[in-house]
Amino acid sequence: MGILLQVRDLKTYFYTDAGVVKAVDGVSYDLKEGETLGLVGESGCGKSVSALSILRLIANPPGKIVGGEIFFEGKDLLKISEKEIRNIRGNHIAMIFQEPMTSLNPVLTIGLQIGEALELHRNMNKKEAREEILRLLRMVGIPDPERRIGDYPHQFSGGMRQRVMIAMALSCNPKLLIADEPTTAVDVTIQAQLLEVVKELTSRLGTAVMLITHNLGVVARHVNRMAVMYAGRIVEQGPAAEVYAHPQHPYTIGLLASVPRLDKPRKERLVPIDGQPPNLILLPPGCSFMPRCSYRMEICSKERPELRPVGDGHFTACWANMER
Amino acid sequence: MANDILIEIKNLSMYFPMTKGIIRQQKIAEVKAVDGVNFFIRKGETLGLVGESGCGKTTLGRCLLQLIRPTSGEVYFEGVDLCTMASDHLRSIRQRMQIIFQDPFDSLDPRMTAGEIVAEPLRVHTRIRGRELREKIAELLKIVGLDPSMKDRYPHQFSGGQRQRLGIARALAIRPSFIVCDEPISALDVSIQAQIINLLEDLQGEFDLTYLFIAHDLSVVRHISHRVAVMYLGKIVEVANRDALYRVAKHPYTIALLSAVPIPDPIVEASRERIILRGEIPSPIALPPGCNFHPRCPIGVEICQKEIPSPREIEEGHWVACHLA
């Protein structure tokens, strides 16, 4: 498999009245064709901003991509013209968001909204587009598409709306689908349905997926490789099975230990990660996780650890050596 | 047995009318948010209430506290029916019943300091003032793991987890015996959730608290609850002891719900059977005839479309509302 997306040392900062928020501060990763990469982290860790940066969807001001390279099929997305990036958006890289109600236009029927992309990017006429819309709606499992094509977003339930978003995102056969917390706003039974739809369709179409989530269970089920983010940086990266079996970064270890698991006997007490998530304006020097870390050493407050290999394709940004 | 029951609700229903017209409002339909619910909570126990959004779990919690007056049914708190009680009497009972909300951003007044927020229930319900009040505030902040020096800060100066601790301190201020925890950790980061769960457990032991813990995360509910009730479209479909429910769930909805919870382990996930429920949750305005769950049920038979199943006790303390269980 060839490399589809290469992100190198990406830095996206927000210039606010309170100071500079380094939302993404030197993030690098690769995504192979047809692969599913999970980007995991808590709110404010920079996972969404790093994805939005790929499509240059950062509002400027206050945000700005201040450094790095994003190669997609060999082209640096940060250097191409506005016209070229518009052609990439939706056509080659599509995105679905957490809350489908805010990303669909409430005054247009869903048929019109999906059709817009088809006419714009795939040069279809009205009749061809209609056939294609019906096919797409059927594909994502919307019952009775002939009737629903003329419905407005508010006439769909949350889960169905997210299916419409998936149909729209896949309408132009993108190479890459970025799914930003696609199931956070829906219930568990609907979440399971939606993720199966995404998984089945993208593997059939050979689409690479970047799944952004805070849910460690969703990652475990659906991704090949994962990257864990903390305070704007990737702290651990590797094959999902390997990271779950032998987590190497204290933050990953802490996250996995703090969630109760249904398949394990109930623990008398949960083991939380101490402290609070960091303030991105006033990050400590050295390792950002240091104030909450139970493995901290002297060096951690002085020097920032870079990603280093700890196994086959497995990297951690930590000074401590964990047992495996 | 009967003595250790703190709360018992009988046939509790809450129907919200849907009206049409502005001048002459006509009732055109009803949303049956809570529909004939029965259960009890023992002293010192945590009852977990799980269900998907819109199933009525929050409404049920509010009816219990009489924050919304239910349409019909009874809510007994230590043997006294709250539904027939006049509002001014309720006020004294309310000292003993508190609520913690899901969103610590919306439920704290942004213009009050942490100290004022915690002091408010004490000012309303007690005569504690002055130095004693200040000491009390410091003590409460300490109990929930906040530094007493933070009392002059405003809510926006706290992180999400700290804000939730403040909400807990407010609920504890007047020493209630019962707290409704309405999705208290859903809005928090994963690394903070465990902190709050541990805090709630510690406080339960220390102050002999009884909880109704409303949540949609089944793994968290298993951790914190002694017994668990599963709700679907306004009705309780299954109630059991925690271990029984998670080991031998009987209702097809509970089984599907449990199988839908992703487990943070790729090896376990790869070999796991998952029941994907068909369809969507029906609208509570137009409930299907018979069992509410039958349009999505993987094992439904003819009777399910006609008759509403009533809850049966299939083992001691394990109640299921299903024709086939």
XYZ file of C-alpha atoms in Angstrom:
649
model
C 0.000 0.000 0.000
C 1.233 3.430 -0.904
C 1.337 6.374 1.451
C -1.683 8.603 0.927
C -1.157 11.337 3.478
C 2.002 12.545 5.136
C 1.810 15.126 7.879
C 5.137 16.568 8.958
C 5.720 18.777 11.996
C 2.332 20.473 11.692
C 1.853 23.498 13.903
C -1.462 25.290 14.205
C -1.664 28.119 16.723
C -4.525 30.336 17.818
C -3.724 33.923 18.696
C -6.147 34.940 21.452
C -6.291 37.871 23.838
C -5.100 35.628 26.633
C -2.072 34.424 24.687
C -1.007 31.983 22.013
C -2.804 28.646 22.161
C -0.586 25.997 20.627
C -3.459 23.707 19.683
C -1.290 21.571 17.420
C 2.399 21.783 18.127
C 4.582 19.646 15.925
C 2.477 16.676 14.841
C 3.718 14.113 12.290
C 2.047 10.982 11.000
C 1.429 8.942 7.845
C -1.721 7.396 6.510
C -1.573 4.567 4.010
C -4.112 4.014 1.258
C -7.209 2.221 2.507
C -6.019 2.267 6.102
C -7.995 3.381 9.155
C -6.096 5.592 11.553
C -7.524 6.504 14.942
C -6.667 9.892 16.423
C -7.438 9.657 20.122
C -7.403 12.260 22.829
C -9.506 14.352 25.148
C -11.223 17.612 24.395
C -8.740 20.344 23.655
C -5.860 18.022 22.823
C -5.759 19.258 19.236
C -7.130 16.249 17.405
C -9.889 18.134 15.580
C -7.673 21.117 14.806
C -5.034 18.854 13.298
C -7.695 17.316 11.035
C -9.181 20.669 10.063
C -5.670 21.859 9.212
C -5.418 19.153 6.539
C -8.293 20.788 4.657
C -7.135 24.279 5.592
C -10.399 24.902 7.397
C -8.859 26.851 10.265
C -10.550 30.217 10.786
C -7.909 32.889 10.341
C -7.843 34.942 12.550
C -7.536 33.729 15.294
C -6.057 30.496 13.988
C -3.062 30.042 11.765
C -1.101 27.117 10.438
C 2.342 28.359 11.358
C 4.486 25.489 10.213
C 4.792 22.029 8.741
C 3.935 20.147 5.591
C 0.910 18.092 4.611
C 1.564 15.880 1.590
C -1.500 14.356 -0.032
C -0.742 12.223 -3.066
C 2.590 14.020 -3.305
C 1.205 17.578 -3.195
C 1.787 19.866 -0.213
C -1.720 21.006 0.712
C -0.318 23.992 2.559
C 1.331 25.362 -0.569
C -1.373 24.928 -3.231
C -3.783 27.687 -4.246
C -7.210 28.271 -2.748
C -8.755 26.978 -5.970
C -6.809 23.749 -5.830
C -7.626 23.073 -2.180
C -11.314 23.620 -2.985
C -11.034 20.867 -5.526
C -9.449 18.587 -2.922
C -12.147 19.280 -0.339
C -15.085 16.980 -0.739
C -13.669 15.514 -3.915
C -10.517 13.790 -2.684
C -10.786 14.313 1.047
C -14.232 14.352 2.633
C -15.141 15.071 6.209
C -18.014 14.203 8.518
C -18.593 16.030 11.760
C -19.882 15.315 15.218
C -23.194 17.102 14.967
C -24.874 16.484 11.617
C -27.620 19.021 12.309
C -25.151 21.886 12.269
C -23.332 20.672 9.175
C -26.436 20.204 7.021
C -28.268 23.194 5.575
C -31.689 23.264 7.275
C -33.517 24.954 4.392
C -32.438 22.609 1.590
C -33.700 19.096 1.006
C -31.101 16.410 1.468
C -31.445 15.500 -2.205
C -30.345 18.996 -3.192
C -27.451 18.935 -0.756
C -26.041 15.625 -1.930
C -26.738 16.565 -5.543
C -24.752 19.771 -5.217
C -21.554 17.829 -4.672
C -22.307 15.489 -7.570
C -23.020 18.288 -10.024
C -20.051 20.321 -8.852
C -17.393 17.661 -8.563
C -18.582 14.894 -10.851
C -20.230 16.977 -13.597
C -23.474 15.036 -13.486
C -26.726 16.381 -14.866
C -29.899 16.483 -12.748
C -31.167 13.088 -13.847
C -27.884 11.254 -13.375
C -27.444 12.959 -10.040
C -30.861 11.818 -8.859
C -30.099 8.206 -9.681
C -26.772 8.490 -7.914
C -28.339 10.098 -4.827
C -30.841 7.260 -4.578
C -28.013 4.744 -4.881
C -26.021 6.508 -2.163
C -28.970 6.745 0.215
C -29.693 3.059 -0.286
C -26.029 2.278 0.272
C -25.945 3.974 3.699
C -29.158 2.213 4.690
C -31.804 4.909 4.520
C -35.136 3.172 4.028
C -37.455 4.325 1.245
C -34.977 6.716 -0.449
C -37.399 7.745 -3.234
C -39.619 9.348 -0.620
C -36.875 10.692 1.636
C -34.862 12.412 -1.072
C -37.201 15.427 -0.823
C -37.105 15.610 2.990
C -35.380 18.320 4.997
C -32.715 17.579 7.621
C -35.075 18.177 10.560
C -37.290 15.356 9.312
C -34.504 12.848 9.960
C -33.428 11.443 13.303
C -29.876 11.996 14.531
C -28.665 8.631 13.311
C -30.307 9.026 9.897
C -28.857 12.511 9.530
C -25.405 11.125 10.146
C -26.112 8.529 7.432
C -26.982 11.366 5.062
C -23.645 12.967 5.950
C -21.854 9.705 5.209
C -23.630 9.428 1.862
C -22.659 12.974 1.023
C -19.056 12.444 2.091
C -18.696 9.305 -0.006
C -20.552 10.731 -3.030
C -17.353 11.738 -4.800
C -15.416 8.575 -4.001
C -12.853 10.350 -1.856
C -9.492 8.756 -1.140
C -9.679 9.884 2.455
C -12.596 10.258 4.833
C -12.006 12.284 7.982
C -14.613 11.388 10.600
C -14.502 13.830 13.509
C -16.289 12.251 16.482
C -18.987 10.931 14.135
C -20.904 9.046 16.803
C -20.475 11.168 19.902
C -23.889 12.778 19.552
C -25.814 9.528 19.020
C -26.825 6.638 21.269
C -24.841 3.430 21.665
C -27.130 1.249 19.583
C -27.126 3.833 16.774
C -23.375 4.330 17.190
C -22.838 0.634 16.506
C -24.998 0.845 13.346
C -23.198 3.910 12.002
C -19.694 2.631 12.574
C -20.568 -0.621 10.824
C -21.845 1.388 7.839
C -18.653 3.449 7.677
C -16.459 0.387 8.092
C -18.261 -1.666 5.470
C -18.474 1.092 2.863
C -14.952 2.385 3.196
C -13.436 -1.070 3.023
C -15.527 -1.782 -0.060
C -14.573 1.494 -1.729
C -10.955 1.365 -0.547
C -11.273 4.698 1.243
C -8.739 5.539 3.933
C -10.335 6.737 7.154
C -9.096 9.038 9.849
C -11.320 8.423 12.849
C -11.099 11.118 15.494
C -12.573 10.144 18.825
C -12.161 10.180 22.580
C -13.775 6.756 22.901
C -11.154 4.084 23.410
C -13.673 1.341 22.700
C -14.558 2.708 19.271
C -10.876 2.882 18.357
C -10.276 -0.680 19.469
C -12.976 -1.977 17.195
C -12.438 0.062 14.093
C -8.861 1.146 13.489
C -5.620 -0.450 12.274
C -3.284 2.149 13.671
C -3.723 4.823 16.266
C -2.121 8.003 17.512
C -2.745 9.319 21.015
C -2.649 13.091 21.396
C -2.065 15.148 24.503
C -1.737 18.932 24.681
C -1.197 19.412 20.960
C 1.309 16.620 20.425
C 1.257 12.946 19.576
C 2.528 11.122 22.634
C 2.146 7.574 21.376
C 1.601 6.024 17.994
C 1.457 2.471 16.689
C -0.636 -0.490 15.549
C -3.842 -0.479 17.629
C -3.451 -4.049 18.879
C 0.096 -3.301 19.999
C -0.767 -0.016 21.726
C -3.650 -1.588 23.644
C -1.630 -4.637 24.641
C 1.577 -2.785 25.569
C 0.865 0.896 26.078
C 4.166 2.731 26.489
C 3.200 6.284 27.345
C 2.013 6.996 30.903
C -0.950 8.938 29.520
C -2.125 5.997 27.393
C -1.516 3.632 30.309
C -3.527 5.953 32.549
C -6.412 6.295 30.092
C -6.717 2.554 29.581
C -6.586 1.919 33.318
C -9.173 4.568 34.186
C -12.100 3.269 32.134
C -14.262 0.505 33.590
C -14.507 -2.471 31.220
C -17.581 -4.602 30.719
C -15.605 -7.732 29.818
C -13.515 -7.694 32.995
C -14.583 -8.378 36.583
C -15.711 -5.204 38.271
C -12.916 -3.408 40.083
C -13.517 -2.153 43.594
C -12.027 1.181 42.671
C -11.154 3.005 39.484
C -7.643 4.343 38.994
C -7.982 7.911 37.719
C -5.305 10.098 36.175
C -4.538 12.754 38.770
C -4.779 16.456 38.131
C -6.471 18.458 35.416
C -5.946 18.734 31.653
C -3.325 21.403 30.934
C -3.903 25.005 30.011
C -2.573 25.220 26.454
C -1.424 28.801 26.906
C 0.709 28.036 29.956
C 2.242 24.688 29.139
C 4.997 23.592 31.479
C 8.481 23.381 29.988
C 9.554 19.858 29.188
C 6.880 17.187 28.926
C 3.304 18.570 29.008
C 2.031 15.487 30.830
C 4.673 15.718 33.561
C 2.469 17.401 36.237
C -0.016 14.481 36.076
C 2.477 11.691 35.471
C 3.234 8.997 38.014
C 6.489 8.036 36.288
C 8.003 11.498 36.214
C 11.754 11.980 36.601
C 14.020 14.962 36.795
C 14.604 15.254 33.074
C 10.853 15.475 32.330
C 10.568 19.038 33.592
C 13.565 20.179 31.569
C 13.521 18.554 28.193
C 10.600 17.694 25.984
C 10.683 14.036 24.911
C 10.411 13.343 21.172
C 8.786 10.258 19.662
C 11.177 7.304 19.749
C 10.656 3.746 18.516
C 9.779 1.108 21.103
C 8.579 -1.683 18.829
C 7.575 -2.446 15.278
C 5.998 0.814 14.104
C 5.329 1.712 17.737
C 6.547 5.075 19.052
C 6.324 6.870 22.360
C 7.301 10.341 23.483
C 8.394 9.582 27.021
C 11.679 9.477 28.880
C 10.695 6.511 31.015
C 11.254 2.934 29.880
C 8.138 0.852 30.424
C 8.134 -2.862 30.917
C 6.642 -4.815 28.082
C -36.886 -5.401 54.491
C -39.525 -2.722 54.008
C -37.763 -0.472 56.502
C -34.607 -0.090 54.550
C -36.427 1.312 51.521
C -35.814 5.029 51.156
C -37.697 5.699 47.961
C -40.456 3.830 46.283
C -42.314 4.897 43.191
C -45.566 3.346 42.100
C -47.103 3.557 38.677
C -45.446 6.881 38.005
C -46.345 8.582 34.725
C -45.454 11.878 33.189
C -47.284 12.839 30.014
C -46.434 16.136 28.362
C -49.309 17.541 26.304
C -48.676 18.709 22.770
C -50.893 21.599 21.878
C -52.001 23.295 18.729
C -53.247 26.841 18.300
C -52.405 30.016 20.161
C -55.651 31.440 21.456
C -57.633 28.273 21.925
C -55.031 25.678 22.695
C -56.119 22.210 21.823
C -54.351 19.146 23.016
C -53.491 17.095 19.963
C -51.229 14.458 21.419
C -49.238 13.407 24.432
C -45.592 12.615 24.865
C -45.441 9.709 27.242
C -42.035 10.502 28.700
C -42.552 8.272 31.729
C -45.238 5.631 31.525
C -46.239 3.581 34.551
C -42.892 3.093 36.247
C -42.380 1.162 39.472
C -39.209 0.720 41.485
C -37.653 1.257 44.885
C -34.253 2.334 46.165
C -32.846 1.065 49.436
C -31.000 3.237 51.928
C -27.324 3.607 51.111
C -27.757 1.997 47.719
C -27.024 3.224 44.210
C -29.648 2.439 41.623
C -28.301 2.871 38.109
C -30.819 4.033 35.520
C -29.696 3.452 31.953
C -31.299 4.146 28.639
C -30.754 6.058 25.441
C -31.504 9.722 24.966
C -35.200 10.447 24.963
C -36.132 7.323 26.925
C -37.376 9.443 29.832
C -34.647 8.835 32.389
C -34.042 12.517 33.120
C -37.766 13.234 33.348
C -38.093 10.328 35.762
C -35.342 11.783 37.963
C -37.028 15.171 38.030
C -40.468 13.690 38.781
C -38.909 11.858 41.688
C -37.733 15.135 43.184
C -41.056 16.793 42.259
C -39.170 19.326 40.155
C -41.841 18.402 37.641
C -45.144 17.304 39.119
C -45.945 13.921 37.598
C -49.220 13.287 35.778
C -50.105 10.340 37.980
C -48.598 7.830 40.357
C -46.944 7.942 43.758
C -43.455 8.763 44.973
C -42.798 7.668 48.556
C -39.835 9.149 50.370
C -39.476 7.355 53.719
C -43.090 6.276 53.410
C -44.553 9.736 52.678
C -46.121 10.389 49.286
C -44.536 13.481 47.767
C -46.970 13.741 44.871
C -49.865 14.745 47.099
C -47.766 17.058 49.247
C -48.250 20.836 49.081
C -45.352 22.885 47.768
C -44.434 24.515 51.082
C -44.173 21.117 52.761
C -42.028 19.868 49.917
C -39.483 22.535 50.675
C -38.476 20.943 53.949
C -38.254 17.519 52.303
C -36.103 18.990 49.529
C -33.311 19.570 52.021
C -32.880 15.854 52.044
C -33.010 15.355 48.277
C -30.537 16.965 45.915
C -29.520 16.740 42.285
C -26.232 16.884 40.384
C -26.542 17.897 36.762
C -24.847 16.682 33.627
C -23.411 19.910 32.429
C -21.335 21.727 35.028
C -21.157 24.642 32.579
C -24.898 25.315 32.506
C -25.821 24.453 36.060
C -23.623 26.951 37.892
C -24.475 30.657 37.923
C -21.567 32.356 36.116
C -21.899 35.488 38.221
C -21.624 33.760 41.582
C -18.299 32.799 43.131
C -17.613 29.216 44.138
C -18.170 30.158 47.763
C -21.543 31.789 47.041
C -22.658 28.798 44.998
C -21.951 26.390 47.832
C -23.410 28.774 50.426
C -26.723 29.296 48.645
C -28.482 26.128 49.831
C -27.255 26.824 53.361
C -28.685 30.342 53.261
C -32.016 29.089 51.985
C -32.460 26.107 54.249
C -30.497 26.869 57.421
C -29.683 29.710 59.783
C -25.940 29.294 59.419
C -24.333 32.678 58.767
C -21.100 34.601 59.199
C -17.967 32.837 60.337
C -19.704 29.507 60.719
C -20.858 29.739 57.114
C -17.355 30.525 55.890
C -15.962 27.556 57.787
C -18.670 25.351 56.397
C -17.875 26.449 52.827
C -14.185 25.726 53.332
C -15.021 22.296 54.729
C -17.331 21.463 51.815
C -14.765 22.503 49.227
C -12.180 20.351 50.972
C -14.541 17.361 51.037
C -14.933 17.422 47.242
C -11.208 17.863 46.678
C -11.065 21.593 45.928
C -8.700 23.968 47.641
C -10.692 26.258 50.003
C -8.700 29.200 48.672
C -10.614 28.781 45.412
C -13.814 30.092 47.007
C -13.526 33.506 45.387
C -13.161 32.190 41.872
C -15.948 32.205 39.319
C -17.134 29.062 37.519
C -15.345 29.926 34.273
C -12.033 29.835 36.132
C -12.495 26.142 36.893
C -11.964 23.174 34.589
C -14.861 20.828 33.777
C -13.951 18.314 36.462
C -13.510 21.011 39.102
C -16.848 22.513 38.162
C -18.515 19.164 38.639
C -16.856 18.950 42.077
C -18.391 22.341 42.854
C -21.815 21.034 41.807
C -21.326 18.098 44.161
C -20.288 20.401 47.012
C -23.465 22.426 46.492
C -25.585 19.283 46.558
C -23.872 18.107 49.761
C -24.134 21.426 51.579
C -27.348 20.677 53.444
C -26.501 17.038 54.114
C -29.092 15.332 51.953
C -29.766 11.623 52.251
C -30.660 11.159 48.587
C -29.013 12.547 45.441
C -30.150 12.211 41.851
C -26.986 12.142 39.738
C -28.181 13.030 36.249
C -25.394 11.985 33.842
C -22.793 13.545 36.140
C -19.779 12.458 34.122
C -20.955 12.475 30.489
C -19.616 15.960 29.835
C -16.216 15.247 31.372
C -12.988 14.054 29.827
C -12.175 10.375 30.126
C -9.231 10.977 32.435
C -11.417 13.028 34.787
C -14.455 10.708 34.840
C -12.776 8.192 37.132
C -11.897 10.959 39.608
C -15.541 11.992 39.916
C -16.804 8.408 40.175
C -14.349 7.704 42.980
C -15.409 10.904 44.723
C -19.102 9.961 44.519
C -18.315 6.525 45.933
C -16.263 7.950 48.800
C -19.000 10.436 49.679
C -21.611 7.707 49.657
C -19.656 5.794 52.308
C -18.840 8.857 54.347
C -22.277 10.477 54.425
C -24.481 7.423 54.025
C -25.928 8.677 50.746
C -28.433 7.007 48.466
C -28.031 7.647 44.739
C -30.133 7.409 41.644
C -27.376 7.360 39.055
C -28.711 8.230 35.596
C -26.361 7.465 32.715
C -26.101 5.985 29.277
C -22.643 4.474 29.718
C -23.219 0.886 30.760
C -19.685 0.202 31.905
C -19.733 3.164 34.277
C -23.158 2.164 35.566
C -21.921 -1.328 36.306
C -19.035 0.102 38.260
C -21.038 2.412 40.494
C -24.440 0.734 40.926
C -25.717 -1.917 43.290
C -28.815 -2.471 41.192
C -29.575 -1.383 37.648
C -32.818 -0.430 35.892
C -32.974 -0.286 32.094
C -35.430 2.138 30.528
C -36.816 2.181 27.011
C -39.380 4.687 25.757
C -40.762 5.662 29.138
C -40.935 2.184 30.604
C -38.581 0.156 32.775
C -37.885 -3.018 30.804
C -35.548 -4.735 33.244
C -34.372 -4.307 36.834
C -31.850 -6.530 38.548
C -28.873 -6.679 40.826
C -25.809 -5.373 39.062
C -24.097 -8.729 38.655
C -27.252 -10.527 37.543
C -28.024 -7.878 34.937
C -24.579 -7.893 33.422
C -24.206 -11.669 33.530
C -27.650 -12.882 32.561
C -29.573 -9.993 31.055
C -32.981 -11.236 29.925
C -34.601 -8.427 28.002
C -33.549 -8.325 24.337
C -33.043 -4.571 24.587
C -30.653 -4.918 27.524
C -28.784 -7.653 25.674
C -28.442 -5.505 22.561
C -27.405 -2.488 24.609
C -24.696 -4.491 26.348
C -23.408 -5.898 23.086
C -23.219 -2.427 21.544
C -20.795 -1.130 24.161
C -17.366 -1.129 22.545
C -14.617 -2.630 24.672
C -11.230 -0.925 24.722
C -9.286 -3.948 23.534
C -8.866 -4.765 19.826
C -8.372 -8.483 20.462
C -11.563 -8.803 22.479
C -13.455 -6.655 19.967
C -12.375 -8.753 17.003
C -14.013 -11.871 18.412
C -17.087 -10.229 19.862
C -20.566 -10.924 18.571
C -22.543 -7.765 18.208
C -26.301 -7.461 17.960
C -26.978 -4.529 15.678
C -30.506 -3.351 16.347
C -32.598 -2.600 13.332
C -34.185 0.788 12.925
C -34.465 3.786 15.145
C -36.046 4.614 18.446
C -39.750 5.351 17.714
C -41.214 8.724 18.574
C -42.737 8.792 22.068
C -45.771 10.551 20.565
C -46.725 7.645 18.323
C -45.793 4.612 20.348
C -46.168 1.279 18.611
C -48.966 -0.999 19.863
C -47.979 -3.863 22.113
C -44.415 -3.911 23.370
C -42.624 -0.597 22.709
C -39.547 -2.458 21.629
C -41.112 -4.866 19.136
C -40.296 -2.922 15.925
C -36.594 -3.257 16.716
C -36.628 -6.542 18.594
C -34.537 -9.327 17.073
C -36.659 -12.109 18.639
C -40.168 -10.620 18.638
C -43.212 -12.815 17.967
C -46.856 -12.114 17.212
C -48.024 -11.456 20.754
C -45.437 -8.661 21.107
C -47.312 -6.584 18.541
C -50.574 -6.837 20.446
C -50.023 -7.000 24.155
C -47.938 -4.774 26.375
C -45.763 -7.062 28.482
C -46.035 -6.451 32.213
C -42.966 -6.840 34.405
C -42.497 -10.294 35.915
C -40.095 -11.332 38.634
C -38.187 -14.194 37.060
C -35.723 -14.544 39.875
C -35.583 -12.830 43.202
C -35.091 -9.146 42.541
C -34.806 -9.611 38.773
C -37.772 -8.101 36.941
C -38.268 -8.255 33.189
C -41.025 -6.825 30.996
C -40.875 -9.181 28.025
C -43.256 -11.887 26.791
C -40.374 -14.176 25.924
C -38.118 -13.832 28.956
